[in-house]
Structure formats: structure tokens, C-alpha cells
Tab-separated table of N, CA, C and O in Angstrom:
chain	number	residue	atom	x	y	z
A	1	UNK	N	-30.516	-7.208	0.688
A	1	UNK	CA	-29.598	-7.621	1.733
A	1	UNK	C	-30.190	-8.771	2.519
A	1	UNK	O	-31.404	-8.740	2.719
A	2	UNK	N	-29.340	-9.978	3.080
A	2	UNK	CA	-29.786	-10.948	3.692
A	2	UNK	C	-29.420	-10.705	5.028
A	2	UNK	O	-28.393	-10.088	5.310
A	3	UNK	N	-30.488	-11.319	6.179
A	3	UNK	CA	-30.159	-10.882	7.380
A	3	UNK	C	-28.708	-11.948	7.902
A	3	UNK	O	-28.198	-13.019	7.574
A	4	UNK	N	-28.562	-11.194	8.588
A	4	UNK	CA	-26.557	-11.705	9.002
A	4	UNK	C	-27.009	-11.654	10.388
A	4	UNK	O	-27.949	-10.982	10.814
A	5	UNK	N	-26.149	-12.531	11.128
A	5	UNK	CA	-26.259	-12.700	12.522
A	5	UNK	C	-24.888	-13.270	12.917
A	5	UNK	O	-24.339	-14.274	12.462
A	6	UNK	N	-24.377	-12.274	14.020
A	6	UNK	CA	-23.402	-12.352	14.576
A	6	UNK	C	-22.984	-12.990	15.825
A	6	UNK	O	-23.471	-12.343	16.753
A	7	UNK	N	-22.148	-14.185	16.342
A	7	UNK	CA	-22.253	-14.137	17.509
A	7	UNK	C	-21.278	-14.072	18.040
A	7	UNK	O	-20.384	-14.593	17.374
A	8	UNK	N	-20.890	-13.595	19.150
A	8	UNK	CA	-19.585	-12.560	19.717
A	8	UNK	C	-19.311	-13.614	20.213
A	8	UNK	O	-20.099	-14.541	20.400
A	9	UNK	N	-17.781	-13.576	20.569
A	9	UNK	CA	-17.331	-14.257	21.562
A	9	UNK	C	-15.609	-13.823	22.023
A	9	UNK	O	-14.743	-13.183	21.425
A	10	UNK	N	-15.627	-14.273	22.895
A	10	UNK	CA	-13.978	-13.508	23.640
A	10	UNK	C	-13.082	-13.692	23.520
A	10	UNK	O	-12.670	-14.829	23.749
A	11	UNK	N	-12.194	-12.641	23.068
A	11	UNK	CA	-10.799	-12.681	22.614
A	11	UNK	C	-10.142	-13.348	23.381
A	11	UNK	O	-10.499	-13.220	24.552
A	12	UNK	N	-8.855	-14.392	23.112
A	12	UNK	CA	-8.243	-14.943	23.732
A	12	UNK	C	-6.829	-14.412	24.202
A	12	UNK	O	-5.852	-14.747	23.530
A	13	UNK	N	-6.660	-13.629	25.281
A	13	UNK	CA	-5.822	-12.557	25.696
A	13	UNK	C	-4.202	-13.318	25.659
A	13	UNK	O	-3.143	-12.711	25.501
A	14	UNK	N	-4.336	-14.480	25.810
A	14	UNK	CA	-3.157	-14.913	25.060
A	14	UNK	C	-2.025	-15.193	24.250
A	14	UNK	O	-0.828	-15.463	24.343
A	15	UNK	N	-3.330	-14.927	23.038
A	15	UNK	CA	-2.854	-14.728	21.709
A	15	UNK	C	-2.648	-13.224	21.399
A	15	UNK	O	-1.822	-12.875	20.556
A	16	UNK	N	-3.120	-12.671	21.829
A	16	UNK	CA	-3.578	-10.951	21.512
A	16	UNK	C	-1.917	-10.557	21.678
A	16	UNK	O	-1.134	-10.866	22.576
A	17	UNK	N	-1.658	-9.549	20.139
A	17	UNK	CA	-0.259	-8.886	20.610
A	17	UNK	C	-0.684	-7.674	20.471
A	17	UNK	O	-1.870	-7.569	20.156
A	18	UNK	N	-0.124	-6.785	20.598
A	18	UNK	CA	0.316	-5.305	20.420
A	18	UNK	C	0.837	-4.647	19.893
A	18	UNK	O	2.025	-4.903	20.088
A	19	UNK	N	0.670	-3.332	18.849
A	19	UNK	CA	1.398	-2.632	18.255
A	19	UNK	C	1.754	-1.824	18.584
A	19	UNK	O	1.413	-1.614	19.748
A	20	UNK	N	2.605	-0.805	17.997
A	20	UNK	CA	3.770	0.215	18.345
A	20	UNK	C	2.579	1.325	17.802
A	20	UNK	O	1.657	0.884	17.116
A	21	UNK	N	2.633	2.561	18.088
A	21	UNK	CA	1.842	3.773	17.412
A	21	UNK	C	2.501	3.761	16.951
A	21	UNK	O	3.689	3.758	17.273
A	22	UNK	N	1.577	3.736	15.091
A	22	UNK	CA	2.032	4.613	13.633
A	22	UNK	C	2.405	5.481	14.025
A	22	UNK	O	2.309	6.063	15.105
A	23	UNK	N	3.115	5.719	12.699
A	23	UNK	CA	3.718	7.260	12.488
A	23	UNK	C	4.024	7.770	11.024
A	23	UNK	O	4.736	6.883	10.555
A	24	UNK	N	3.879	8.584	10.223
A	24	UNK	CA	3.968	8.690	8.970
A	24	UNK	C	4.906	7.943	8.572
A	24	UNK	O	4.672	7.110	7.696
A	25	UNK	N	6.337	8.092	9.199
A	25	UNK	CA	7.464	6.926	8.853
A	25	UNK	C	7.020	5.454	8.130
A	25	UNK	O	7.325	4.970	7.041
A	26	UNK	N	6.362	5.081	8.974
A	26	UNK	CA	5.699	3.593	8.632
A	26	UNK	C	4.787	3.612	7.291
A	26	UNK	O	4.200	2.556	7.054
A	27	UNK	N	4.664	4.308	6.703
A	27	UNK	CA	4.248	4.337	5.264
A	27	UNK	C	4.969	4.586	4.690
A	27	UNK	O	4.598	4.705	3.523
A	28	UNK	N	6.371	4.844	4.911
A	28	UNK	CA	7.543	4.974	3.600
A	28	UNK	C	7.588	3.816	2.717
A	28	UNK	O	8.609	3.292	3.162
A	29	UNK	N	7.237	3.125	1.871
A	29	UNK	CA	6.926	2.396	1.033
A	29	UNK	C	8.650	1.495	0.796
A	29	UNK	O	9.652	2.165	0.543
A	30	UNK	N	8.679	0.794	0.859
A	30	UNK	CA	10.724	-0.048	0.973
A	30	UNK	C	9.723	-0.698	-0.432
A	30	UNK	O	8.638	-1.263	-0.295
A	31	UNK	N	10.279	-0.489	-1.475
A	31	UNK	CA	10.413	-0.784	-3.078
A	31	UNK	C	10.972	-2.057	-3.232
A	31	UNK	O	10.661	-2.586	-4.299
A	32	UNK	N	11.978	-2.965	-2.223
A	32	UNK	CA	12.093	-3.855	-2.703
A	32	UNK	C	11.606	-5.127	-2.179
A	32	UNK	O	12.181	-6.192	-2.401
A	33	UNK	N	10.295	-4.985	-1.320
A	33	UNK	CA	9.662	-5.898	-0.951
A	33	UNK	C	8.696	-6.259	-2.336
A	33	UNK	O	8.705	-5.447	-3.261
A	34	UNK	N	7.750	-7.682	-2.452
A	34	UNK	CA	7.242	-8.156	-3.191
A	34	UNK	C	5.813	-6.596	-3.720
A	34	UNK	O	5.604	-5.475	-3.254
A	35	UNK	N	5.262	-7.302	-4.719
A	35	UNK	CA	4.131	-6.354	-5.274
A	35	UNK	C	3.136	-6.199	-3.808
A	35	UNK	O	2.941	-5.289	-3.003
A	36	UNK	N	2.653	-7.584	-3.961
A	36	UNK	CA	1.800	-8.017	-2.722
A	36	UNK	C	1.752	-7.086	-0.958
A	36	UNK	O	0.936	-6.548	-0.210
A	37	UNK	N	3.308	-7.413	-1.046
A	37	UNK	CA	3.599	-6.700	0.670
A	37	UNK	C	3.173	-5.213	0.257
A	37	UNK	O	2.444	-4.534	0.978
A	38	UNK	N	3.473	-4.952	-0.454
A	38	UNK	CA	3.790	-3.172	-0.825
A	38	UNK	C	1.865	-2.945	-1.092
A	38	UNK	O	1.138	-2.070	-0.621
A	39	UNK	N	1.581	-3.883	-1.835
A	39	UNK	CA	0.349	-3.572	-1.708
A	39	UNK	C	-0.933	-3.637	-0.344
A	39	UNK	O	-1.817	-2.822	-0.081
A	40	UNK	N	-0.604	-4.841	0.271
A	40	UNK	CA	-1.279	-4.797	1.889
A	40	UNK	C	-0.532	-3.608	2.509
A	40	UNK	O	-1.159	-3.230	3.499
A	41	UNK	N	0.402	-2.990	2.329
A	41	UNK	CA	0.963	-1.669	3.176
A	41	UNK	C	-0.005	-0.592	2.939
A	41	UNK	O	-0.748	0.025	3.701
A	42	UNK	N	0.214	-0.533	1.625
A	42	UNK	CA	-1.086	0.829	1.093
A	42	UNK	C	-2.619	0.638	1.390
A	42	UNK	O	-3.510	1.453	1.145
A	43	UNK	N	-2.760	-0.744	2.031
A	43	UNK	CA	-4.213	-1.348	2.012
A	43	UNK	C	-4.240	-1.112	4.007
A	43	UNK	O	-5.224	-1.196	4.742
A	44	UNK	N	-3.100	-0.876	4.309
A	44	UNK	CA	-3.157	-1.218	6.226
A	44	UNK	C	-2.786	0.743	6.332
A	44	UNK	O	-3.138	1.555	7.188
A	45	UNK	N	-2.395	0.829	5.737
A	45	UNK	CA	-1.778	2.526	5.842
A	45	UNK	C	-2.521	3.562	5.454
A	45	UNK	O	-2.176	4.690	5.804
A	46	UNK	N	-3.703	3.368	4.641
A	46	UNK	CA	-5.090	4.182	4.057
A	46	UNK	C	-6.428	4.195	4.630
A	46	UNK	O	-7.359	3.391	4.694
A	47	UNK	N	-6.181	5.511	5.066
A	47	UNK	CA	-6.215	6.622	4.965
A	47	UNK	C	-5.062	7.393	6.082
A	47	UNK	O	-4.674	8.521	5.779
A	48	UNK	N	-4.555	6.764	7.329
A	48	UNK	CA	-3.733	7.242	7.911
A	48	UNK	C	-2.595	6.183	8.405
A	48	UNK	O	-2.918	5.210	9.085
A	49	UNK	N	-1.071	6.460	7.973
A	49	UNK	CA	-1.067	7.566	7.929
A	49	UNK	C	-0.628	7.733	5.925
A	49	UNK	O	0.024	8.614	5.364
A	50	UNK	N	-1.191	6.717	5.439
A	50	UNK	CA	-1.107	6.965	4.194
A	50	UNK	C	0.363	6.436	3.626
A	50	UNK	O	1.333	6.412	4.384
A	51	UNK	N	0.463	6.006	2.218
A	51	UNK	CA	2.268	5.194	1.569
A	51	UNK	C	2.409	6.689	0.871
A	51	UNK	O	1.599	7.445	0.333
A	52	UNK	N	3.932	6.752	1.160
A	52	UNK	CA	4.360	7.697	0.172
A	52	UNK	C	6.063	6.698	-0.227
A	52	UNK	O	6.549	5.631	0.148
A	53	UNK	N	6.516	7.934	-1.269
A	53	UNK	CA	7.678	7.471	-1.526
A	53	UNK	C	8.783	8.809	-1.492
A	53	UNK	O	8.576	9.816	-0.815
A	54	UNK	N	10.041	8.592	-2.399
A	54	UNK	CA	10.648	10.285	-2.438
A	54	UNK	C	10.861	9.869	-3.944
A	54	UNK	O	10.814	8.746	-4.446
A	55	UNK	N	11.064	10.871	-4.414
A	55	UNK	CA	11.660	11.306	-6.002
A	55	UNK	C	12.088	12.576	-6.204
A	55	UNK	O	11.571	13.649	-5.895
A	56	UNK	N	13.283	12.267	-6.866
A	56	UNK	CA	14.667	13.756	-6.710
A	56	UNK	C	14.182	14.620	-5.336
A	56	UNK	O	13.791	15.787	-5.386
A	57	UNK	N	14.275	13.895	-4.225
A	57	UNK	CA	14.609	14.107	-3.018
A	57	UNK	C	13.012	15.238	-2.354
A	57	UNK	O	13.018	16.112	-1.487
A	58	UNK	N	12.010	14.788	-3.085
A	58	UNK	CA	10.596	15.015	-2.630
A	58	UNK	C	9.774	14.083	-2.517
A	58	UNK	O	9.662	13.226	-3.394
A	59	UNK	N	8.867	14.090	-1.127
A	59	UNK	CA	7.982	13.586	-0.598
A	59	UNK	C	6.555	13.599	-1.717
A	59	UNK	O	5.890	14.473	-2.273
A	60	UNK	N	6.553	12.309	-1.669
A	60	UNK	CA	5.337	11.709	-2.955
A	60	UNK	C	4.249	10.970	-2.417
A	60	UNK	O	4.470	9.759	-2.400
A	61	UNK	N	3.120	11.326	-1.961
A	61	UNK	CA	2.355	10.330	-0.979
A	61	UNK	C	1.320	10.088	-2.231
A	61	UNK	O	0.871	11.002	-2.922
A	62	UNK	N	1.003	8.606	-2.410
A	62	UNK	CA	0.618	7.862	-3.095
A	62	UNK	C	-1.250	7.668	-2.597
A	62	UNK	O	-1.739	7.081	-1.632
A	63	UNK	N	-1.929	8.460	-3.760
A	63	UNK	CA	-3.603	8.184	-2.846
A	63	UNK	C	-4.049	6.614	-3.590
A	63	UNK	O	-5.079	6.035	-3.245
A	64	UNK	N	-3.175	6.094	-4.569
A	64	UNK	CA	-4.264	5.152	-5.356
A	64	UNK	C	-3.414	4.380	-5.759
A	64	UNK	O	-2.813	4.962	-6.662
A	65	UNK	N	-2.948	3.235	-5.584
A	65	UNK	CA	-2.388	2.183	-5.913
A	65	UNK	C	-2.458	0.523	-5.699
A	65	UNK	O	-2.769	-0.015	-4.636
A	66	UNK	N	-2.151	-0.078	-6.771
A	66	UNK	CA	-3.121	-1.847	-6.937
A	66	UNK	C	-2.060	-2.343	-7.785
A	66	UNK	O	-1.448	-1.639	-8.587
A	67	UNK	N	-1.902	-3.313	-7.629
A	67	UNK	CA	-1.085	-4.569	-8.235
A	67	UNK	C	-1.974	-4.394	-9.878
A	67	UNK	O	-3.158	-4.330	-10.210
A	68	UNK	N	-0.440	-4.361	-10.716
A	68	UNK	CA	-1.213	-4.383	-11.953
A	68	UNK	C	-0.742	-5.462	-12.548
A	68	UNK	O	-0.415	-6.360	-11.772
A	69	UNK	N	-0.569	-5.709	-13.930
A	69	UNK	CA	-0.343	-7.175	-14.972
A	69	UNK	C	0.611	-6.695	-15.867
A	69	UNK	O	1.203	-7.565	-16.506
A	70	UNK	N	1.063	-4.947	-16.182
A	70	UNK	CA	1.725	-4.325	-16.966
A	70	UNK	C	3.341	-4.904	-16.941
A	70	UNK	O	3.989	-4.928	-15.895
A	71	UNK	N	3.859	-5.342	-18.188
A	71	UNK	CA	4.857	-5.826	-18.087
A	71	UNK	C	5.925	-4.849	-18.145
A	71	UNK	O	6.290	-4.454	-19.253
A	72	UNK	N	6.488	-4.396	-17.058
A	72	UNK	CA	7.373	-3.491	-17.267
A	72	UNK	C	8.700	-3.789	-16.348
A	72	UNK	O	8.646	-4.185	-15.184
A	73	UNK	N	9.917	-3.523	-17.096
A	73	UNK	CA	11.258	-3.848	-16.353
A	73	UNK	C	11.656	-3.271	-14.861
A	73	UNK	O	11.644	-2.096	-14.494
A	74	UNK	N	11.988	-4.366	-14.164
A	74	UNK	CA	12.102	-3.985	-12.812
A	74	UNK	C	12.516	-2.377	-12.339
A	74	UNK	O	13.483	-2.016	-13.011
A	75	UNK	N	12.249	-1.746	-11.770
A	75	UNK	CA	12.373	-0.468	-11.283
A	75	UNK	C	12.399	0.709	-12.288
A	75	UNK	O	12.953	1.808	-12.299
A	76	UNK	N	11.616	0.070	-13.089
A	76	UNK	CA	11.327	1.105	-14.544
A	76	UNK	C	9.517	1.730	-13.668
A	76	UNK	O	8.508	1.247	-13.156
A	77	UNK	N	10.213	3.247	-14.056
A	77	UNK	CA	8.696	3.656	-14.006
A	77	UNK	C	8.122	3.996	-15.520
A	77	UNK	O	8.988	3.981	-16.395
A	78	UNK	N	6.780	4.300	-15.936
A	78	UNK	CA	6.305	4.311	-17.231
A	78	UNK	C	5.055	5.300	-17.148
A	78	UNK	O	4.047	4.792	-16.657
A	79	UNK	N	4.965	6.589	-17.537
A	79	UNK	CA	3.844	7.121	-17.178
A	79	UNK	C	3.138	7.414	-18.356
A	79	UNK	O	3.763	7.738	-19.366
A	80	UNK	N	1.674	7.326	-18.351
A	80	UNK	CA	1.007	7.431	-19.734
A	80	UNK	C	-0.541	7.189	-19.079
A	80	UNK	O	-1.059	6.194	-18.573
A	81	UNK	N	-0.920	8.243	-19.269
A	81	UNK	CA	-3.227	8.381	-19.431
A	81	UNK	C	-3.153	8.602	-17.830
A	81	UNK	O	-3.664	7.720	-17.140
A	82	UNK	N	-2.546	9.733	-17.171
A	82	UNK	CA	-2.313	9.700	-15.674
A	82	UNK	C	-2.190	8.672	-14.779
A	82	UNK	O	-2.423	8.691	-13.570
A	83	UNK	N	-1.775	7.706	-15.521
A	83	UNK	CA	-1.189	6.738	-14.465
A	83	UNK	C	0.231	6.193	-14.524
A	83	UNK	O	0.787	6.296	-15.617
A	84	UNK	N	0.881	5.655	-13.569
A	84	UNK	CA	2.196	5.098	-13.659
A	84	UNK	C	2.235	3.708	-13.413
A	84	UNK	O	1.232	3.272	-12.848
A	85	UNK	N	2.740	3.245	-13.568
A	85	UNK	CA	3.247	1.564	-13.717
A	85	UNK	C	4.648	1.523	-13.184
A	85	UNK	O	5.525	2.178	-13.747
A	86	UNK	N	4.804	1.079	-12.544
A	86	UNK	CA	6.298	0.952	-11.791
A	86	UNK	C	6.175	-0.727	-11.558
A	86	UNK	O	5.329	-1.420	-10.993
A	87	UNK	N	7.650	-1.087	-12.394
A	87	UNK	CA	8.219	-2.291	-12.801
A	87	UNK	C	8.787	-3.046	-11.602
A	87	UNK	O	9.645	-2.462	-10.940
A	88	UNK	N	8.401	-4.306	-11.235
A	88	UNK	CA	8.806	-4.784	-9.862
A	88	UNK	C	9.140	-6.530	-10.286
A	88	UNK	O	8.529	-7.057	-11.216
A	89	UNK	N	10.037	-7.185	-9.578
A	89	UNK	CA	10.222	-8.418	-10.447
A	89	UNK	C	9.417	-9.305	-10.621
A	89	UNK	O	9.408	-10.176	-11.491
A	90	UNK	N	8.192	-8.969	-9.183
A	90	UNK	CA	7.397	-9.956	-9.225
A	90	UNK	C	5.625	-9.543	-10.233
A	90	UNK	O	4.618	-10.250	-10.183
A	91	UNK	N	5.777	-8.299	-10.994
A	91	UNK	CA	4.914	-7.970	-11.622
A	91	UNK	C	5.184	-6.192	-11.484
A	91	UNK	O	6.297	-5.671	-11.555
A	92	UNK	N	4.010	-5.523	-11.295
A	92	UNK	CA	4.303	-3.865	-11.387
A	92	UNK	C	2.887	-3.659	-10.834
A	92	UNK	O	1.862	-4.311	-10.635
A	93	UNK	N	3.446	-2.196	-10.664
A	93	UNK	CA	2.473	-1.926	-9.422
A	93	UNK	C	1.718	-0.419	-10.117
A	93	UNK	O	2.346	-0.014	-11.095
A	94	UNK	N	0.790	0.222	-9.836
A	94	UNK	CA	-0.329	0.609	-11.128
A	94	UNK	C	-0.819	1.878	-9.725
A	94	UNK	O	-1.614	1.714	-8.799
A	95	UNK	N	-0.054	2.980	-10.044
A	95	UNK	CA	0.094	4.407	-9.178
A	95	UNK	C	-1.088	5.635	-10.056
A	95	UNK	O	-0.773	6.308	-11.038
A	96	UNK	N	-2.230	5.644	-9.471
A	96	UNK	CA	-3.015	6.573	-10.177
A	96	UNK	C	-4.049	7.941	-9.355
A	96	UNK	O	-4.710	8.716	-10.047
């Protein structure tokens, strides 16, 4: 490891906004945003309060998911070697 040196300096209260308190809601995963968005969601939402989705009307919370390369037709899911691939226009998204 190389030594790192930090030097602080003060937020500019200006710029500074504010968020709303999470709530599990806010990880409901909206499917028809890009791979990307859906993926910084699962990347801002992990470990709390975590992405889920529904399927035949059950709650599916998602521990492992990454932008994959799998060519699969838009809103096609594909499951095979415990993982899923779910088809998105701008690529598919890789649920394991």
C-alpha cells in the first residue's frame, strides 16, 4: 500500500442538497429505465434498503445483479447455471 494523504476542505453549503428518507419503496426496481440507471439503483440501494422486483404478484429482492453482454430479447427473462439474464433494449441485466 502507498501512503495517501488527504486534505479536507469545506463543503460548500450552497451547493449541498438534501434527500428524502429511503424507504423500501425506493428500491422497487421501474424495468423500463436504461441497464445503467437500474444498475447504479442496485449499486445506491445495497445493502439498505436493497432492489427488489414482483413476479406473479410476489416480492423478489434481488442480492446480486450487474450489467451483462447476454443477448437476449427485450423483457425476456432466461434462466440457466443459477443465474438469470433479463433482456433490456439497451443490453440485459445478469440476476444471480
Amino acid at each position: 500500500y502507498s501512503e495517501c494523504r488527504v486534505t479536507p476542505s469545506p463543503q460548500d453549503h450552497a451547493l449541498a442538497t438534501e434527500c428524502k428518507k429511503l424507504t423500501r419503496k425506493d428500491g422497487e426496481i421501474n424495468w423500463s429505465l436504461p441497464t445503467a440507471e437500474i444498475y447504479n439503483a442496485y449499486r445506491a440501494f445495497t445493502p439498505w434498503p436493497g432492489v427488489w422486483t414482483t413476479l406473479e404478484d410476489k416480492r423478489l429482492k434481488l442480492l446480486h445483479l450487474k450489467p451483462s453482454n447476454a443477448q437476449k430479447e427485450t423483457g425476456n427473462m432466461v434462466y440457466k447455471n443459477d443465474t438469470i439474464h433479463v433482456g433490456k433494449k439497451d443490453g440485459a441485466l445478469k440476476i444471480y
